[in-house]
Tab-separated table of C-alpha atoms in Angstrom:
chain	number	residue	atom	x	y	z
A	1	MET	CA	-16.620	-48.211	-0.943
A	2	SER	CA	-15.458	-44.671	-0.152
A	3	HIS	CA	-16.817	-42.723	2.761
A	4	ALA	CA	-17.241	-38.920	2.901
A	5	PRO	CA	-15.169	-37.244	5.590
A	6	SER	CA	-17.055	-36.389	8.732
A	7	ALA	CA	-18.104	-32.778	9.283
A	8	GLY	CA	-15.875	-32.517	12.328
A	9	ALA	CA	-12.760	-33.832	10.581
A	10	ALA	CA	-9.808	-31.511	10.919
A	11	ILE	CA	-8.567	-29.851	7.757
A	12	PRO	CA	-4.806	-30.338	7.444
A	13	LYS	CA	-2.845	-27.098	7.497
A	14	ALA	CA	0.060	-26.350	5.218
A	15	GLN	CA	3.320	-26.714	7.078
A	16	PHE	CA	5.412	-23.562	7.332
A	17	ASP	CA	8.705	-23.860	5.453
A	18	THR	CA	11.543	-23.018	7.828
A	19	ARG	CA	14.438	-23.802	5.464
A	20	PRO	CA	14.888	-20.180	4.269
A	21	LEU	CA	15.132	-19.122	7.925
A	22	TRP	CA	17.807	-21.759	8.485
A	23	LEU	CA	19.623	-20.308	5.483
A	24	LEU	CA	19.516	-16.895	7.175
A	25	ALA	CA	20.945	-18.427	10.359
A	26	ALA	CA	23.637	-20.189	8.304
A	27	VAL	CA	24.707	-16.887	6.720
A	28	MET	CA	25.005	-15.314	10.171
A	29	ALA	CA	27.034	-18.306	11.417
A	30	ALA	CA	29.286	-18.144	8.350
A	31	GLY	CA	29.773	-14.437	8.996
A	32	ALA	CA	30.834	-15.186	12.574
A	33	ALA	CA	33.351	-17.756	11.328
A	34	LEU	CA	34.787	-15.411	8.688
A	35	VAL	CA	34.973	-12.298	10.876
A	36	GLY	CA	36.321	-14.033	13.973
A	37	SER	CA	35.930	-11.236	16.520
A	38	GLY	CA	32.602	-11.378	18.345
A	39	SER	CA	32.326	-7.622	18.799
A	40	THR	CA	33.070	-6.957	15.111
A	41	TRP	CA	30.546	-9.622	14.119
A	42	LEU	CA	27.853	-7.966	16.253
A	43	THR	CA	28.588	-4.553	14.730
A	44	LEU	CA	28.437	-5.962	11.185
A	45	THR	CA	25.296	-7.972	11.948
A	46	VAL	CA	23.368	-4.955	13.230
A	47	ALA	CA	24.588	-2.948	10.224
A	48	GLY	CA	23.484	-5.743	7.892
A	49	LEU	CA	20.085	-6.060	9.531
A	50	ALA	CA	19.581	-2.285	9.318
A	51	MET	CA	20.518	-2.183	5.640
A	52	GLY	CA	18.347	-5.209	4.917
A	53	LEU	CA	15.311	-3.814	6.715
A	54	ILE	CA	15.573	-0.452	4.930
A	55	VAL	CA	15.751	-2.315	1.616
A	56	PHE	CA	12.772	-4.422	2.712
A	57	ILE	CA	10.656	-1.326	3.399
A	58	ILE	CA	11.431	-0.080	-0.108
A	59	ALA	CA	10.897	-3.494	-1.704
A	60	SER	CA	7.705	-4.235	0.241
A	61	GLY	CA	5.807	-1.581	-1.709
A	62	LEU	CA	6.869	-3.097	-5.020
A	63	THR	CA	6.126	-6.597	-3.694
A	64	LEU	CA	2.595	-5.550	-2.733
A	65	VAL	CA	1.946	-3.996	-6.120
A	66	PHE	CA	3.190	-7.014	-8.053
A	67	GLY	CA	1.858	-9.686	-5.722
A	68	LEU	CA	-1.661	-8.264	-5.470
A	69	MET	CA	-2.022	-6.354	-8.750
A	70	ASP	CA	0.341	-8.223	-11.103
A	71	VAL	CA	1.962	-4.917	-12.090
A	72	LEU	CA	5.672	-4.687	-12.929
A	73	ASN	CA	6.391	-1.134	-11.828
A	74	PHE	CA	9.923	-0.270	-12.941
A	75	GLY	CA	9.159	3.337	-12.018
A	76	HIS	CA	9.119	2.482	-8.304
A	77	GLY	CA	12.393	4.340	-7.872
A	78	VAL	CA	10.753	7.720	-8.429
A	79	PHE	CA	8.773	7.330	-5.188
A	80	ILE	CA	12.003	6.494	-3.344
A	81	ALA	CA	13.661	9.631	-4.715
A	82	VAL	CA	10.659	11.821	-3.906
A	83	GLY	CA	10.630	10.547	-0.317
A	84	ALA	CA	14.343	11.268	0.089
A	85	PHE	CA	14.122	14.789	-1.347
A	86	VAL	CA	11.019	15.661	0.649
A	87	ALA	CA	12.985	14.630	3.750
A	88	THR	CA	15.733	17.138	2.871
A	89	SER	CA	13.139	19.935	2.712
A	90	VAL	CA	11.252	18.939	5.878
A	91	MET	CA	14.331	18.319	8.005
A	92	GLY	CA	16.037	21.414	6.577
A	93	GLY	CA	13.039	23.446	7.728
A	94	MET	CA	13.283	21.881	11.201
A	95	ALA	CA	16.969	22.640	11.737
A	96	ASP	CA	16.349	23.644	15.351
A	97	TRP	CA	14.792	20.229	15.980
A	98	THR	CA	17.459	18.187	14.167
A	99	GLY	CA	20.306	20.176	15.732
A	100	SER	CA	18.968	19.735	19.245
A	101	ALA	CA	20.671	17.297	21.602
A	102	SER	CA	17.217	16.044	22.636
A	103	LEU	CA	16.388	12.579	21.309
A	104	GLY	CA	12.672	13.399	21.440
A	105	ALA	CA	13.090	16.513	19.275
A	106	ASN	CA	15.198	14.578	16.782
A	107	LEU	CA	12.644	11.775	16.538
A	108	VAL	CA	9.850	14.319	15.985
A	109	ALA	CA	11.815	15.826	13.077
A	110	VAL	CA	12.524	12.414	11.524
A	111	GLY	CA	8.920	11.323	12.091
A	112	ALA	CA	7.590	14.492	10.445
A	113	ALA	CA	9.859	13.898	7.436
A	114	MET	CA	8.593	10.317	7.153
A	115	VAL	CA	4.920	11.283	7.371
A	116	VAL	CA	5.210	14.083	4.798
A	117	ALA	CA	7.329	11.904	2.479
A	118	MET	CA	4.779	9.081	2.639
A	119	ALA	CA	1.909	11.492	1.953
A	120	VAL	CA	3.649	13.095	-1.045
A	121	ALA	CA	4.834	9.760	-2.474
A	122	GLY	CA	1.348	8.280	-2.003
A	123	ALA	CA	-0.273	11.237	-3.775
A	124	ILE	CA	2.154	10.933	-6.688
A	125	GLY	CA	1.477	7.194	-6.724
A	126	LEU	CA	-2.246	7.920	-7.118
A	127	VAL	CA	-1.567	10.064	-10.196
A	128	PHE	CA	1.017	7.572	-11.496
A	129	GLU	CA	-1.480	4.700	-11.295
A	130	ARG	CA	-4.300	6.574	-12.994
A	131	LEU	CA	-2.268	8.110	-15.830
A	132	ILE	CA	0.510	5.591	-16.471
A	133	VAL	CA	-0.260	2.165	-15.002
A	134	ARG	CA	-4.020	1.768	-15.452
A	135	PRO	CA	-3.968	1.793	-19.289
A	136	VAL	CA	-1.502	-1.130	-19.357
A	137	TYR	CA	-2.947	-3.530	-16.772
A	138	GLY	CA	-2.202	-7.120	-17.808
A	139	GLN	CA	0.441	-6.081	-20.377
A	140	HIS	CA	3.808	-6.700	-18.730
A	141	LEU	CA	6.069	-5.543	-21.560
A	142	LYS	CA	4.200	-2.251	-21.886
A	143	GLN	CA	4.240	-1.886	-18.084
A	144	ILE	CA	8.035	-2.144	-18.017
A	145	LEU	CA	8.515	0.380	-20.812
A	146	ILE	CA	5.979	2.958	-19.680
A	147	THR	CA	6.902	2.848	-15.985
A	148	MET	CA	10.601	3.223	-16.812
A	149	GLY	CA	9.656	6.246	-18.876
A	150	GLY	CA	7.666	7.570	-15.923
A	151	MET	CA	10.717	7.222	-13.671
A	152	ILE	CA	12.909	9.152	-16.116
A	153	ILE	CA	10.351	11.958	-16.274
A	154	GLY	CA	10.096	11.926	-12.467
A	155	GLU	CA	13.864	12.280	-12.099
A	156	GLU	CA	13.866	15.285	-14.425
A	157	LEU	CA	11.039	16.918	-12.467
A	158	ILE	CA	13.031	16.382	-9.258
A	159	LYS	CA	15.954	18.199	-10.873
A	160	VAL	CA	13.619	21.074	-11.746
A	161	ILE	CA	12.362	21.379	-8.143
A	162	TRP	CA	15.472	20.552	-6.078
A	163	GLY	CA	18.252	20.935	-8.645
A	164	PRO	CA	20.621	18.327	-10.143
A	165	ALA	CA	23.277	18.550	-7.424
A	166	GLN	CA	23.753	16.220	-4.473
A	167	ILE	CA	21.978	17.468	-1.333
A	168	PRO	CA	23.275	16.492	2.135
A	169	LEU	CA	20.859	14.790	4.513
A	170	PRO	CA	22.752	14.629	7.808
A	171	LEU	CA	21.563	12.592	10.741
A	172	PRO	CA	20.004	14.495	13.661
A	173	GLU	CA	22.369	15.174	16.527
A	174	SER	CA	21.299	12.409	18.915
A	175	LEU	CA	21.187	9.737	16.172
A	176	ARG	CA	24.855	10.197	15.291
A	177	GLY	CA	27.592	8.065	16.739
A	178	ALA	CA	27.326	4.624	18.270
A	179	LEU	CA	26.293	2.820	21.410
A	180	LEU	CA	28.768	0.490	23.063
A	181	LEU	CA	27.450	-3.001	23.766
A	182	GLY	CA	30.401	-4.577	25.495
A	183	ASP	CA	33.235	-4.219	23.001
A	184	ALA	CA	30.876	-3.783	20.041
A	185	ALA	CA	29.962	-0.358	18.630
A	186	VAL	CA	26.422	-0.228	17.205
A	187	GLU	CA	25.329	2.885	15.356
A	188	ARG	CA	22.288	4.580	16.880
A	189	TYR	CA	20.585	5.278	13.563
A	190	ARG	CA	20.873	1.660	12.493
A	191	LEU	CA	19.115	0.537	15.651
A	192	LEU	CA	16.285	2.942	14.791
A	193	ALA	CA	16.161	1.534	11.242
A	194	VAL	CA	15.897	-2.018	12.626
A	195	VAL	CA	12.956	-1.049	14.860
A	196	ILE	CA	11.106	0.729	12.019
A	197	GLY	CA	11.739	-2.128	9.587
A	198	LEU	CA	10.447	-4.769	11.985
A	199	GLY	CA	7.413	-2.590	12.698
A	200	VAL	CA	6.582	-2.249	8.989
A	201	PHE	CA	6.900	-6.018	8.474
A	202	ALA	CA	4.667	-6.776	11.456
A	203	LEU	CA	2.054	-4.258	10.282
A	204	LEU	CA	1.994	-5.669	6.737
A	205	ALA	CA	1.721	-9.239	8.003
A	206	TRP	CA	-1.157	-8.266	10.296
A	207	VAL	CA	-3.085	-6.266	7.685
A	208	LEU	CA	-2.756	-8.891	4.944
A	209	GLY	CA	-3.291	-11.910	7.167
A	210	ARG	CA	-5.603	-10.804	9.979
A	211	THR	CA	-7.911	-8.037	8.769
A	212	LYS	CA	-10.995	-7.837	6.580
A	213	LEU	CA	-9.184	-5.446	4.264
A	214	GLY	CA	-6.395	-7.955	3.717
A	215	LEU	CA	-8.954	-10.701	3.124
A	216	LEU	CA	-10.752	-8.597	0.498
A	217	ILE	CA	-7.513	-7.732	-1.275
A	218	ARG	CA	-6.399	-11.369	-1.401
A	219	ALA	CA	-9.872	-12.472	-2.489
A	220	GLY	CA	-9.898	-9.816	-5.205
A	221	VAL	CA	-6.690	-11.259	-6.606
A	222	GLN	CA	-8.159	-14.773	-6.715
A	223	ASP	CA	-11.696	-14.020	-7.947
A	224	ARG	CA	-12.354	-10.390	-8.807
A	225	GLU	CA	-15.862	-10.995	-10.203
A	226	MET	CA	-17.076	-12.720	-7.041
A	227	VAL	CA	-15.786	-9.928	-4.778
A	228	GLU	CA	-17.449	-7.290	-6.975
A	229	ALA	CA	-20.680	-9.307	-6.916
A	230	LEU	CA	-20.619	-8.958	-3.124
A	231	GLY	CA	-20.657	-5.185	-3.529
A	232	TYR	CA	-16.946	-4.334	-3.121
A	233	ARG	CA	-15.084	-2.185	-5.639
A	234	VAL	CA	-11.940	-4.144	-6.403
A	235	ARG	CA	-10.517	-1.309	-8.504
A	236	HIS	CA	-10.648	0.976	-5.476
A	237	LEU	CA	-8.969	-1.691	-3.341
A	238	PHE	CA	-6.158	-2.105	-5.837
A	239	LEU	CA	-5.744	1.658	-6.182
A	240	GLY	CA	-5.326	1.793	-2.401
A	241	VAL	CA	-2.690	-0.947	-2.623
A	242	PHE	CA	-0.743	1.021	-5.233
A	243	VAL	CA	-0.887	4.201	-3.134
A	244	ALA	CA	0.221	2.248	-0.035
A	245	GLY	CA	3.114	0.741	-1.975
A	246	SER	CA	4.174	4.186	-3.184
A	247	ALA	CA	3.974	5.570	0.372
A	248	LEU	CA	6.176	2.716	1.658
A	249	ALA	CA	8.709	3.556	-1.050
A	250	GLY	CA	8.647	7.165	0.154
A	251	LEU	CA	9.287	6.003	3.726
A	252	GLY	CA	12.130	3.819	2.502
A	253	GLY	CA	13.547	6.782	0.582
A	254	VAL	CA	13.770	8.809	3.800
A	255	LEU	CA	15.529	5.964	5.623
A	256	TRP	CA	17.899	5.276	2.711
A	257	GLY	CA	18.741	8.964	2.344
A	258	LEU	CA	19.588	9.185	6.050
A	259	TYR	CA	21.558	5.933	5.718
A	260	GLN	CA	23.624	7.478	2.882
A	261	GLN	CA	23.480	10.974	4.505
A	262	SER	CA	23.006	12.528	1.055
A	263	VAL	CA	20.563	12.321	-1.847
A	264	VAL	CA	20.825	12.704	-5.633
A	265	PRO	CA	18.037	12.655	-8.254
A	266	GLN	CA	19.188	9.181	-9.354
A	267	ILE	CA	18.870	7.677	-5.852
A	268	GLY	CA	15.766	5.722	-6.831
A	269	ALA	CA	17.325	4.247	-9.960
A	270	GLN	CA	20.427	3.296	-7.947
A	271	VAL	CA	18.329	1.297	-5.475
A	272	ASN	CA	15.980	-0.200	-8.097
A	273	THR	CA	18.399	-2.982	-9.077
A	274	LEU	CA	18.902	-3.958	-5.442
A	275	ILE	CA	15.199	-4.175	-4.662
A	276	PHE	CA	14.507	-6.306	-7.744
A	277	ILE	CA	17.261	-8.686	-6.623
A	278	VAL	CA	15.581	-8.898	-3.203
A	279	ILE	CA	12.172	-9.573	-4.736
A	280	ILE	CA	13.550	-12.278	-7.034
A	281	ILE	CA	15.383	-13.955	-4.136
A	282	GLY	CA	12.275	-13.890	-1.962
A	283	GLY	CA	9.817	-15.016	-4.631
A	284	LEU	CA	7.771	-12.653	-6.780
A	285	GLY	CA	4.916	-11.165	-4.798
A	286	SER	CA	5.907	-12.674	-1.416
A	287	THR	CA	6.124	-10.229	1.507
A	288	LEU	CA	7.800	-12.799	3.779
A	289	GLY	CA	10.159	-13.743	0.954
A	290	SER	CA	11.160	-10.107	0.450
A	291	PHE	CA	11.753	-9.779	4.195
A	292	VAL	CA	14.090	-12.789	4.349
A	293	GLY	CA	15.720	-11.919	1.021
A	294	ALA	CA	16.460	-8.346	2.134
A	295	LEU	CA	18.058	-9.580	5.363
A	296	LEU	CA	20.213	-12.043	3.401
A	297	VAL	CA	21.350	-9.281	1.036
A	298	GLY	CA	22.150	-6.865	3.874
A	299	LEU	CA	24.066	-9.400	5.960
A	300	ALA	CA	26.046	-10.821	3.022
A	301	ALA	CA	27.012	-7.323	1.821
A	302	ASN	CA	28.292	-6.289	5.254
A	303	TYR	CA	30.149	-9.509	6.062
A	304	LEU	CA	31.860	-9.674	2.659
A	305	GLY	CA	32.488	-5.942	2.675
A	306	PHE	CA	34.603	-6.458	5.797
A	307	VAL	CA	36.321	-9.719	4.839
A	308	ALA	CA	36.715	-9.289	1.055
A	309	PRO	CA	35.678	-5.799	-0.131
A	310	LYS	CA	36.101	-6.630	-3.822
A	311	ALA	CA	33.842	-9.680	-3.496
A	312	ALA	CA	31.157	-7.504	-1.920
A	313	LEU	CA	30.741	-5.709	-5.252
A	314	PHE	CA	29.013	-8.764	-6.752
A	315	SER	CA	27.730	-10.436	-3.571
A	316	ASN	CA	24.079	-9.580	-4.338
A	317	ILE	CA	24.202	-11.159	-7.799
A	318	ALA	CA	26.061	-14.207	-6.466
A	319	LEU	CA	23.512	-14.631	-3.671
A	320	MET	CA	20.618	-14.391	-6.126
A	321	MET	CA	22.200	-16.997	-8.417
A	322	ALA	CA	22.818	-19.380	-5.513
A	323	VAL	CA	19.236	-19.070	-4.242
A	324	LEU	CA	17.736	-19.535	-7.701
A	325	LEU	CA	19.847	-22.637	-8.303
A	326	TRP	CA	18.399	-24.038	-5.056
A	327	ARG	CA	14.869	-22.679	-5.524
A	328	PRO	CA	14.168	-21.377	-9.043
A	329	GLN	CA	10.968	-19.621	-7.896
A	330	GLY	CA	12.548	-17.937	-4.874
A	331	LEU	CA	12.504	-18.634	-1.146
A	332	TYR	CA	8.746	-18.294	-0.603
A	333	PRO	CA	7.119	-18.491	-4.048
A	334	VAL	CA	3.541	-17.336	-4.496
A	335	GLY	CA	1.309	-19.699	-6.454
A	336	GLY	CA	1.079	-18.901	-10.154
A	337	ARG	CA	4.082	-16.548	-10.175
């Protein structure tokens, strides 16, 4: 005879999977073994973390849009490019601030570029969702085709506004050069990128996991009709998610442009392949997966770029294949993806 569980019985919690984190630690240990020198390893590790976290910021917007809205937005690169080009205009107009030796003035200029880039990219994302994405909700093939078309049109409009030529985006004065940590040289800008990337990840994790807004968004994904019956407009929630994802891409575009120290109209398309690799490694729709996947990509690219430069050309593809052979759905798969 079966007995019903008591009201006070504890509900078992799902155990957190730490194996992808051990994989990250293993890559760092392998890098230390391959590089040999501790100071060189530290320099490459910080560079890899910075690259990975910039890629994560860009990929996080696309991860949000797919994970919560089931939209394959291949036009995500246009928001990256817009953010980068807006940064050239804002920072070019604040030359006195970027050329100053004051760290505070430089950070104000970079912060202003980020805020304006996020606002412009978010506004374009609002129009993009209403005109291009909304008519093809639930139709993945049409989403791929129409959003790729949107990105091509966006690139041409960028050429009309800023021109087709490469535009320099130099680092502000106090963010150039490196800090010496013992015998290791760590670039100042990459330390800033690490701090911003960790901040974005922490903010996303908090909003999605600890706030009422995050609860409503996740509930809307699971049971849209029930959430609407409670009086919430799920369409408005999802529109906000798309705008937020576009704004994050704009922020990532600023960071990537400063990382490259120049921008071209194709900058978004150039990064698109990399961010899709990160999302596939992490698991479609998983913010934590994208975070770990981006760090793996950044570290592997920097370690191999130092030890075997030719191998670094295909390190991202090789890493994706290895992860998918181990976990076909990615490091942290989301149910139903």
